[in-house]
């Protein structure tokens, strides 16, 4: 096999490291923002508004950022995202009003969006089709590490005793800014010079409606939304369930950490699972099992049983995000993959707003365990949609897993990709990703 041009797979390792620090900063800052708001006299409604600004403000920038990345380089979005995350954290820590804190929370959310769009587009562009599932799985390990460590670090720094919350929450936000800045150390030579996106400039903009009507894209977006909603609501409502069942907060924290650790373990063994089961069977099975386990949390099981359920649930939830990225990338028109990934992130953010609100309404009517039943139904629906989407996709389901994709090379070869014409109509086989466009 000839040697791979460019920096090899070192770029992916550096991207995972950078993402771990950027996500760790955000995961550390978000609870710190809530405690900072409480120290400024916020009530529950004000905290909800501040959290909503983080999720809603970036929605207006997602598609334009995706368009820009489709027609240019990915790497510049990464340092911009880190600067916005660090600046939002630092200035949020020094803010003296709720309005300013909400604004800087929105800046932090915009920075996270910039980083994730640039990073996901980089993985899609610099991975061969046979490597996309594996590389997206490894990429999301960075997010899982940040989500595991960030809240723990924030909890150690923040103290509400003796009126210290104002000072300690500000300190946690400033430390978050420093953690975000560490990402810069891993962002060197992260994009291949040959993957600048020149071929995409020749193609016109693909309408958003056409992207959303492309078979496979809605399924990928919905699966991602369902999995992220399950993770968010599990984090928010398991403490409430623990309070009702007499489970100590420290135990609840350990249960949530167990869930996050199982997600990391899942992504470490993503490649052999794909070889064994194939992506369609793996995605459908994990969403279905995850839905049943979410609904099972509503049952009055003992703590040991709950720990086993959460470990298996965390493992199942680890599959959905990386495979939904690959689903969207493979289904989207060639000239609009970054825009499709941005639409997937838009769906995620809408889910982060709508799912907790719906869960709150359901919990108020049917009890605190009812949101988990809702999540179970959502994940079971995602399993059915994923199976149906893969069956209706061009070429049918992929029973042999990603390894079979390697036998579907680009007949035109790398030399011809610079002159690729505009993509064909949705559903046409020509819209499958080329066999490693970064190696042109």
Short mmCIF file of C-alpha atoms in Angstrom, two decimals:
data_model
loop_
_atom_site.label_atom_id
_atom_site.label_comp_id
_atom_site.label_asym_id
_atom_site.label_seq_id
_atom_site.Cartn_x
_atom_site.Cartn_y
_atom_site.Cartn_z
CA UNK A 1 0.00 0.00 0.00
CA UNK A 2 1.49 3.42 -0.91
CA UNK A 3 2.15 5.78 1.99
CA UNK A 4 -0.66 8.17 2.86
CA UNK A 5 0.07 11.75 1.81
CA UNK A 6 -0.10 14.53 4.34
CA UNK A 7 0.23 14.17 8.09
CA UNK A 8 -1.27 10.63 8.30
CA UNK A 9 -3.68 10.02 11.17
CA UNK A 10 -1.85 12.34 13.55
CA UNK A 11 -4.35 15.05 12.67
CA UNK A 12 -7.17 12.95 14.12
CA UNK A 13 -5.36 12.44 17.42
CA UNK A 14 -4.66 16.18 17.69
CA UNK A 15 -8.30 16.91 16.85
CA UNK A 16 -9.50 14.53 19.59
CA UNK A 17 -7.17 16.22 22.11
CA UNK A 18 -8.30 19.70 21.09
CA UNK A 19 -11.97 18.67 21.24
CA UNK A 20 -11.50 17.11 24.69
CA UNK A 21 -10.21 20.42 26.09
CA UNK A 22 -12.77 22.55 24.26
CA UNK A 23 -15.66 20.31 25.34
CA UNK A 24 -14.23 20.06 28.85
CA UNK A 25 -14.21 23.86 29.09
CA UNK A 26 -17.85 24.06 27.96
CA UNK A 27 -18.96 21.20 30.24
CA UNK A 28 -17.21 22.90 33.13
CA UNK A 29 -18.56 26.35 32.31
CA UNK A 30 -22.24 25.48 31.85
CA UNK A 31 -22.93 24.48 35.48
CA UNK A 32 -20.66 27.33 36.58
CA UNK A 33 -22.84 29.78 34.62
CA UNK A 34 -25.92 28.52 36.48
CA UNK A 35 -24.21 28.93 39.85
CA UNK A 36 -22.94 32.36 38.82
CA UNK A 37 -26.50 33.34 37.91
CA UNK A 38 -27.76 32.13 41.29
CA UNK A 39 -25.13 34.25 43.01
CA UNK A 40 -26.46 37.25 41.04
CA UNK A 41 -30.00 36.62 42.29
CA UNK A 42 -31.46 34.63 39.39
CA UNK A 43 -34.51 32.42 39.87
CA UNK A 44 -35.27 29.19 38.01
CA UNK A 45 -36.89 31.03 35.11
CA UNK A 46 -33.88 33.30 34.60
CA UNK A 47 -31.51 30.33 34.65
CA UNK A 48 -33.67 28.63 32.03
CA UNK A 49 -33.49 31.72 29.82
CA UNK A 50 -29.69 31.87 30.16
CA UNK A 51 -29.42 28.17 29.27
CA UNK A 52 -31.74 28.75 26.31
CA UNK A 53 -29.57 31.58 24.98
CA UNK A 54 -26.62 29.17 24.86
CA UNK A 55 -28.62 26.77 22.67
CA UNK A 56 -30.73 29.21 20.62
CA UNK A 57 -28.29 31.97 19.65
CA UNK A 58 -26.02 29.70 17.55
CA UNK A 59 -29.02 28.38 15.57
CA UNK A 60 -28.92 31.48 13.36
CA UNK A 61 -25.25 30.92 12.52
CA UNK A 62 -25.24 27.15 11.89
CA UNK A 63 -26.24 27.09 8.20
CA UNK A 64 -24.08 30.11 7.16
CA UNK A 65 -21.08 28.51 8.87
CA UNK A 66 -21.79 25.23 7.10
CA UNK A 67 -22.03 27.05 3.75
CA UNK A 68 -18.73 28.79 4.38
CA UNK A 69 -17.02 25.50 5.22
CA UNK A 70 -18.44 23.77 2.13
CA UNK A 71 -16.73 26.42 -0.03
CA UNK A 72 -13.47 26.78 1.89
CA UNK A 73 -11.23 25.35 4.55
CA UNK A 74 -12.36 23.75 7.80
CA UNK A 75 -9.39 24.47 10.06
CA UNK A 76 -9.90 28.26 10.51
CA UNK A 77 -13.17 27.61 12.37
CA UNK A 78 -11.33 25.70 15.11
CA UNK A 79 -9.23 28.56 16.62
CA UNK A 80 -12.15 30.95 16.14
CA UNK A 81 -14.33 28.55 18.14
CA UNK A 82 -11.72 28.23 20.89
CA UNK A 83 -11.39 32.04 21.12
CA UNK A 84 -15.16 32.45 21.44
CA UNK A 85 -15.43 29.67 24.04
CA UNK A 86 -12.55 31.08 26.10
CA UNK A 87 -13.76 34.66 25.76
CA UNK A 88 -17.33 33.73 26.70
CA UNK A 89 -16.10 31.83 29.77
CA UNK A 90 -13.73 34.56 30.95
CA UNK A 91 -16.09 37.47 30.39
CA UNK A 92 -18.98 35.49 31.90
CA UNK A 93 -16.87 35.06 35.03
CA UNK A 94 -16.37 38.82 35.33
CA UNK A 95 -19.93 39.83 34.39
CA UNK A 96 -21.98 41.60 37.03
CA UNK A 97 -25.48 41.31 35.57
CA UNK A 98 -27.73 38.51 34.37
CA UNK A 99 -28.11 40.10 30.92
CA UNK A 100 -24.35 40.18 30.40
CA UNK A 101 -24.02 36.62 31.70
CA UNK A 102 -26.67 35.45 29.20
CA UNK A 103 -24.90 37.26 26.36
CA UNK A 104 -21.53 35.69 27.16
CA UNK A 105 -23.20 32.30 27.51
CA UNK A 106 -24.49 32.77 23.96
CA UNK A 107 -20.96 33.65 22.78
CA UNK A 108 -19.69 30.46 24.39
CA UNK A 109 -22.40 28.46 22.60
CA UNK A 110 -21.49 30.11 19.29
CA UNK A 111 -17.85 29.20 19.84
CA UNK A 112 -18.75 25.59 20.54
CA UNK A 113 -20.81 25.51 17.35
CA UNK A 114 -17.92 26.95 15.29
CA UNK A 115 -15.50 24.38 16.66
CA UNK A 116 -17.83 21.42 16.14
CA UNK A 117 -18.82 22.37 12.57
CA UNK A 118 -15.18 22.84 11.61
CA UNK A 119 -14.07 19.64 13.33
CA UNK A 120 -16.85 17.42 11.96
CA UNK A 121 -16.31 18.78 8.45
CA UNK A 122 -12.60 18.08 8.79
CA UNK A 123 -13.26 14.46 9.77
CA UNK A 124 -15.71 14.03 6.88
CA UNK A 125 -13.32 15.56 4.36
CA UNK A 126 -10.13 13.82 5.46
CA UNK A 127 -11.53 10.32 5.98
CA UNK A 128 -12.01 7.64 3.35
CA UNK A 129 -15.59 6.24 3.25
CA UNK A 130 -14.38 3.02 4.92
CA UNK A 131 -12.80 5.08 7.73
CA UNK A 132 -15.63 7.51 8.46
CA UNK A 133 -17.46 5.47 11.10
CA UNK A 134 -14.21 4.72 12.93
CA UNK A 135 -12.87 8.28 12.71
CA UNK A 136 -16.14 9.86 13.81
CA UNK A 137 -16.24 7.39 16.70
CA UNK A 138 -12.71 8.35 17.78
CA UNK A 139 -13.52 12.04 17.30
CA UNK A 140 -16.48 11.86 19.68
CA UNK A 141 -14.27 10.32 22.36
CA UNK A 142 -12.97 13.87 22.85
CA UNK A 143 -16.49 15.07 23.61
CA UNK A 144 -17.10 12.19 26.02
CA UNK A 145 -13.86 12.89 27.90
CA UNK A 146 -14.76 16.56 28.23
CA UNK A 147 -18.27 15.71 29.41
CA UNK A 148 -16.84 13.28 31.96
CA UNK A 149 -14.19 15.55 33.47
CA UNK A 150 -15.72 19.02 33.08
CA UNK A 151 -18.65 18.78 35.53
CA UNK A 152 -16.47 17.01 38.12
CA UNK A 153 -13.88 19.80 37.93
CA UNK A 154 -16.60 22.45 38.23
CA UNK A 155 -18.05 20.69 41.27
CA UNK A 156 -14.68 20.68 43.01
CA UNK A 157 -14.11 24.39 42.34
CA UNK A 158 -17.57 25.74 43.18
CA UNK A 159 -18.65 26.06 46.78
CA UNK A 160 -21.81 27.66 48.12
CA UNK A 161 -20.68 27.72 51.73
CA UNK A 162 -20.26 31.01 53.59
CA UNK A 163 -21.50 33.02 50.62
CA UNK A 164 -18.54 31.95 48.47
CA UNK A 165 -20.57 31.00 45.39
CA UNK A 166 -20.06 34.34 43.63
CA UNK A 167 -16.29 34.02 43.94
CA UNK A 168 -15.99 30.28 43.28
CA UNK A 169 -18.31 30.27 40.27
CA UNK A 170 -16.32 33.13 38.75
CA UNK A 171 -13.12 31.18 39.41
CA UNK A 172 -14.58 28.10 37.69
CA UNK A 173 -15.43 30.17 34.61
CA UNK A 174 -11.95 31.66 34.47
CA UNK A 175 -10.40 28.19 34.79
CA UNK A 176 -12.70 27.05 31.97
CA UNK A 177 -11.24 29.78 29.76
CA UNK A 178 -7.73 28.48 30.51
CA UNK A 179 -8.80 24.91 29.72
CA UNK A 180 -10.21 26.07 26.38
CA UNK A 181 -6.95 27.84 25.56
CA UNK A 182 -5.05 24.56 25.91
CA UNK A 183 -6.83 23.42 22.73
CA UNK A 184 -4.56 25.73 20.72
CA UNK A 185 -1.59 23.48 21.44
CA UNK A 186 -3.13 20.65 19.37
CA UNK A 187 -4.38 22.63 16.36
CA UNK A 188 -1.15 22.77 14.35
CA UNK A 189 -1.06 21.17 10.86
CA UNK A 190 -4.49 19.70 11.39
CA UNK A 191 -5.83 20.13 7.84
CA UNK A 192 -4.23 18.62 4.75
CA UNK A 193 -3.11 21.25 2.26
CA UNK A 194 -4.84 19.38 -0.54
CA UNK A 195 -8.24 19.57 1.23
CA UNK A 196 -8.80 23.30 0.87
CA UNK A 197 -12.19 22.87 -0.76
CA UNK A 198 -11.38 24.33 -4.20
CA UNK A 199 -13.57 21.78 -6.00
CA UNK A 200 -16.61 22.89 -4.02
CA UNK A 201 -16.32 26.50 -5.12
CA UNK A 202 -17.25 25.50 -8.64
CA UNK A 203 -20.58 24.13 -7.51
CA UNK A 204 -23.50 26.36 -6.64
CA UNK A 205 -25.20 26.44 -3.28
CA UNK A 206 -27.42 23.46 -2.61
CA UNK A 207 -30.78 24.66 -1.17
CA UNK A 208 -31.45 23.68 2.42
CA UNK A 209 -34.77 22.16 1.40
CA UNK A 210 -33.05 19.86 -1.06
CA UNK A 211 -30.57 18.74 1.61
CA UNK A 212 -33.39 17.97 4.05
CA UNK A 213 -35.29 16.04 1.38
CA UNK A 214 -32.27 13.85 0.56
CA UNK A 215 -32.91 10.29 1.71
CA UNK A 216 -30.93 9.53 4.84
CA UNK A 217 -30.39 13.11 6.01
CA UNK A 218 -33.64 13.42 8.04
CA UNK A 219 -32.97 10.02 9.62
CA UNK A 220 -29.44 11.02 10.63
CA UNK A 221 -30.68 14.30 12.10
CA UNK A 222 -33.48 12.63 14.06
CA UNK A 223 -31.20 9.88 15.43
CA UNK A 224 -28.70 12.48 16.60
CA UNK A 225 -31.46 14.56 18.20
CA UNK A 226 -32.89 11.52 19.99
CA UNK A 227 -29.53 10.38 21.37
CA UNK A 228 -28.50 13.86 22.52
CA UNK A 229 -31.91 14.46 24.11
CA UNK A 230 -31.57 11.19 26.00
CA UNK A 231 -28.15 12.22 27.32
CA UNK A 232 -29.29 15.71 28.34
CA UNK A 233 -32.52 14.63 30.05
CA UNK A 234 -30.77 11.74 31.77
CA UNK A 235 -28.27 14.21 33.23
CA UNK A 236 -30.97 16.65 34.27
CA UNK A 237 -33.60 14.26 35.66
CA UNK A 238 -31.64 11.41 37.22
CA UNK A 239 -30.91 13.62 40.27
CA UNK A 240 -34.65 14.25 40.58
CA UNK A 241 -35.38 10.52 40.39
CA UNK A 242 -32.62 9.90 42.94
CA UNK A 243 -34.15 12.42 45.31
CA UNK A 244 -37.53 10.69 45.12
CA UNK A 245 -36.01 7.23 45.65
CA UNK A 246 -33.66 8.25 48.44
CA UNK A 247 -30.45 7.86 46.40
CA UNK A 248 -27.63 10.08 47.68
CA UNK A 249 -26.38 12.86 45.35
CA UNK A 250 -22.86 11.39 45.43
CA UNK A 251 -24.27 8.07 44.21
CA UNK A 252 -26.20 9.81 41.46
CA UNK A 253 -22.97 11.51 40.37
CA UNK A 254 -21.22 8.16 40.21
CA UNK A 255 -24.08 6.71 38.16
CA UNK A 256 -23.81 9.56 35.65
CA UNK A 257 -20.03 9.13 35.48
CA UNK A 258 -20.56 5.41 34.86
CA UNK A 259 -22.83 6.28 31.93
CA UNK A 260 -20.18 8.62 30.46
CA UNK A 261 -17.40 6.06 30.92
CA UNK A 262 -19.49 3.40 29.14
CA UNK A 263 -19.98 5.80 26.22
CA UNK A 264 -16.20 6.25 25.93
CA UNK A 265 -15.71 2.47 26.06
CA UNK A 266 -18.25 2.03 23.26
CA UNK A 267 -16.41 4.41 20.97
CA UNK A 268 -13.10 2.70 21.63
CA UNK A 269 -14.49 -0.59 20.29
CA UNK A 270 -16.61 0.91 17.50
CA UNK A 271 -14.53 -0.61 14.69
CA UNK A 272 -14.79 -4.28 15.75
CA UNK A 273 -18.51 -3.87 16.44
CA UNK A 274 -19.03 -2.48 12.96
CA UNK A 275 -17.11 -5.37 11.44
CA UNK A 276 -19.16 -7.87 13.42
CA UNK A 277 -22.66 -6.43 12.98
CA UNK A 278 -22.56 -3.84 10.20
CA UNK A 279 -23.59 -0.22 10.71
CA UNK A 280 -27.34 -0.68 10.05
CA UNK A 281 -27.76 -3.51 12.55
CA UNK A 282 -25.53 -1.79 15.12
CA UNK A 283 -27.35 1.52 14.90
CA UNK A 284 -30.81 -0.02 14.99
CA UNK A 285 -30.01 -2.45 17.81
CA UNK A 286 -28.41 0.13 20.09
CA UNK A 287 -31.21 2.67 19.59
CA UNK A 288 -33.84 0.00 20.29
CA UNK A 289 -32.06 -1.34 23.37
CA UNK A 290 -31.34 2.20 24.56
CA UNK A 291 -35.03 3.05 24.26
CA UNK A 292 -36.05 0.03 26.32
CA UNK A 293 -33.45 0.85 29.00
CA UNK A 294 -34.56 4.50 29.17
CA UNK A 295 -38.14 3.39 29.73
CA UNK A 296 -36.88 0.89 32.32
CA UNK A 297 -35.39 3.67 34.45
CA UNK A 298 -38.98 4.62 35.29
CA UNK A 299 -39.28 1.31 37.18
CA UNK A 300 -38.36 1.23 40.89
CA UNK A 301 -35.19 -0.84 40.42
CA UNK A 302 -32.49 -0.99 43.15
CA UNK A 303 -29.31 1.06 42.83
CA UNK A 304 -27.21 -1.88 41.61
CA UNK A 305 -29.74 -2.65 38.92
CA UNK A 306 -29.84 1.03 37.97
CA UNK A 307 -26.05 1.04 37.67
CA UNK A 308 -26.13 -1.92 35.27
CA UNK A 309 -28.90 -0.30 33.23
CA UNK A 310 -27.03 3.00 32.99
CA UNK A 311 -23.78 1.30 31.99
CA UNK A 312 -25.50 -0.57 29.14
CA UNK A 313 -27.49 2.55 28.23
CA UNK A 314 -24.31 4.65 28.08
CA UNK A 315 -22.73 2.04 25.81
CA UNK A 316 -25.77 2.12 23.50
CA UNK A 317 -25.87 5.93 23.41
CA UNK A 318 -22.23 5.99 22.35
CA UNK A 319 -23.12 4.57 18.93
CA UNK A 320 -25.75 7.05 17.76
CA UNK A 321 -23.78 10.27 17.49
CA UNK A 322 -20.80 9.13 15.37
CA UNK A 323 -22.92 6.93 13.11
CA UNK A 324 -25.48 9.70 12.61
CA UNK A 325 -22.62 11.94 11.43
CA UNK A 326 -21.59 9.33 8.87
CA UNK A 327 -25.21 8.83 7.82
CA UNK A 328 -25.62 12.53 7.11
CA UNK A 329 -22.26 12.85 5.34
CA UNK A 330 -22.91 9.86 3.04
CA UNK A 331 -26.46 10.91 2.21
CA UNK A 332 -25.88 14.65 1.64
CA UNK A 333 -25.02 16.11 -1.77
CA UNK A 334 -21.26 16.27 -2.30
CA UNK A 335 -21.22 20.08 -2.40
CA UNK A 336 -23.18 20.48 0.85
CA UNK A 337 -21.80 18.03 3.40
CA UNK A 338 -20.72 20.70 5.86
CA UNK A 339 -24.11 22.39 5.52
CA UNK A 340 -25.80 19.03 6.20
CA UNK A 341 -23.65 18.56 9.32
CA UNK A 342 -24.62 22.09 10.38
CA UNK A 343 -28.29 21.18 9.95
CA UNK A 344 -27.66 18.12 12.11
CA UNK A 345 -26.22 20.39 14.81
CA UNK A 346 -29.22 22.70 14.40
CA UNK A 347 -31.47 19.72 15.13
CA UNK A 348 -29.34 18.94 18.18
CA UNK A 349 -29.72 22.46 19.53
CA UNK A 350 -33.47 22.45 18.91
CA UNK A 351 -33.63 19.15 20.77
CA UNK A 352 -31.66 20.66 23.66
CA UNK A 353 -34.37 23.32 23.95
CA UNK A 354 -37.51 21.33 23.16
CA UNK A 355 -36.73 18.03 24.90
CA UNK A 356 -36.16 19.44 28.41
CA UNK A 357 -39.24 21.65 28.07
CA UNK A 358 -41.35 18.67 27.01
CA UNK A 359 -39.85 16.55 29.77
CA UNK A 360 -40.73 19.22 32.32
CA UNK A 361 -44.35 19.33 31.14
CA UNK A 362 -44.63 15.53 31.21
CA UNK A 363 -43.00 15.29 34.63
CA UNK A 364 -45.39 17.88 36.00
CA UNK A 365 -48.39 15.86 34.82
CA UNK A 366 -47.29 12.22 35.12
CA UNK A 367 -44.40 12.24 37.59
CA UNK A 368 -40.63 12.48 37.49
CA UNK A 369 -40.13 9.04 35.89
CA UNK A 370 -42.37 9.84 32.90
CA UNK A 371 -39.69 11.71 30.87
CA UNK A 372 -37.69 8.49 30.67
CA UNK A 373 -40.65 6.76 29.05
CA UNK A 374 -40.79 9.63 26.55
CA UNK A 375 -37.09 9.15 25.83
CA UNK A 376 -37.65 5.43 25.34
CA UNK A 377 -40.31 6.12 22.72
CA UNK A 378 -38.03 8.66 21.03
CA UNK A 379 -35.11 6.22 20.78
CA UNK A 380 -37.32 3.36 19.58
CA UNK A 381 -38.64 5.69 16.88
CA UNK A 382 -35.05 6.55 15.96
CA UNK A 383 -34.27 2.82 15.62
CA UNK A 384 -37.15 2.33 13.20
CA UNK A 385 -36.29 5.46 11.23
CA UNK A 386 -32.64 4.45 11.00
CA UNK A 387 -33.53 1.00 9.66
CA UNK A 388 -36.05 2.41 7.20
CA UNK A 389 -33.66 5.15 6.08
CA UNK A 390 -30.85 2.69 5.35
CA UNK A 391 -33.19 0.37 3.46
CA UNK A 392 -34.43 3.20 1.25
CA UNK A 393 -30.99 4.73 0.75
CA UNK A 394 -29.22 4.32 -2.59
CA UNK A 395 -27.73 0.85 -2.72
CA UNK A 396 -29.84 -0.49 0.18
CA UNK A 397 -28.60 -1.48 3.60
CA UNK A 398 -24.98 -2.23 4.30
CA UNK A 399 -24.98 -5.69 5.89
CA UNK A 400 -21.26 -6.17 5.63
CA UNK A 401 -20.39 -3.04 7.56
CA UNK A 402 -17.98 -0.29 6.59
CA UNK A 403 -15.38 -2.67 5.28
CA UNK A 404 -17.56 -3.25 2.25
CA UNK A 405 -17.38 0.43 1.40
CA UNK A 406 -13.71 0.06 0.60
CA UNK A 407 -14.71 -2.07 -2.38
CA UNK A 408 -16.70 0.86 -3.79
CA UNK A 409 -13.88 3.16 -4.90
CA UNK A 410 -14.23 6.32 -6.90
CA UNK A 411 -13.81 5.08 -10.49
CA UNK A 412 -12.65 8.49 -11.59
CA UNK A 413 -9.65 8.33 -9.25
CA UNK A 414 -8.10 11.14 -7.24
CA UNK A 415 -6.73 12.97 -10.22
CA UNK A 416 -10.16 13.77 -11.59
CA UNK A 417 -11.79 15.04 -8.42
CA UNK A 418 -10.67 18.60 -8.87
CA UNK A 419 -12.92 18.76 -11.89
CA UNK A 420 -15.93 17.02 -10.38
CA UNK A 421 -19.18 18.44 -11.75
CA UNK A 422 -22.00 19.61 -9.54
CA UNK A 423 -23.71 16.75 -7.68
CA UNK A 424 -26.58 14.89 -9.30
CA UNK A 425 -30.14 14.88 -8.04
CA UNK A 426 -30.79 13.55 -4.52
CA UNK A 427 -30.75 9.77 -4.24
CA UNK A 428 -28.42 9.33 -7.23
CA UNK A 429 -25.44 7.10 -6.58
CA UNK A 430 -23.07 9.83 -7.68
CA UNK A 431 -23.86 11.67 -4.46
CA UNK A 432 -22.03 9.12 -2.30
CA UNK A 433 -18.84 10.56 -0.83
CA UNK A 434 -15.77 10.12 -3.00
CA UNK A 435 -13.21 7.60 -1.86
CA UNK A 436 -11.05 10.02 0.15
CA UNK A 437 -11.33 13.48 -1.31
CA UNK A 438 -8.59 14.86 0.92
CA UNK A 439 -6.01 12.77 -0.86
CA UNK A 440 -6.53 14.53 -4.19
#
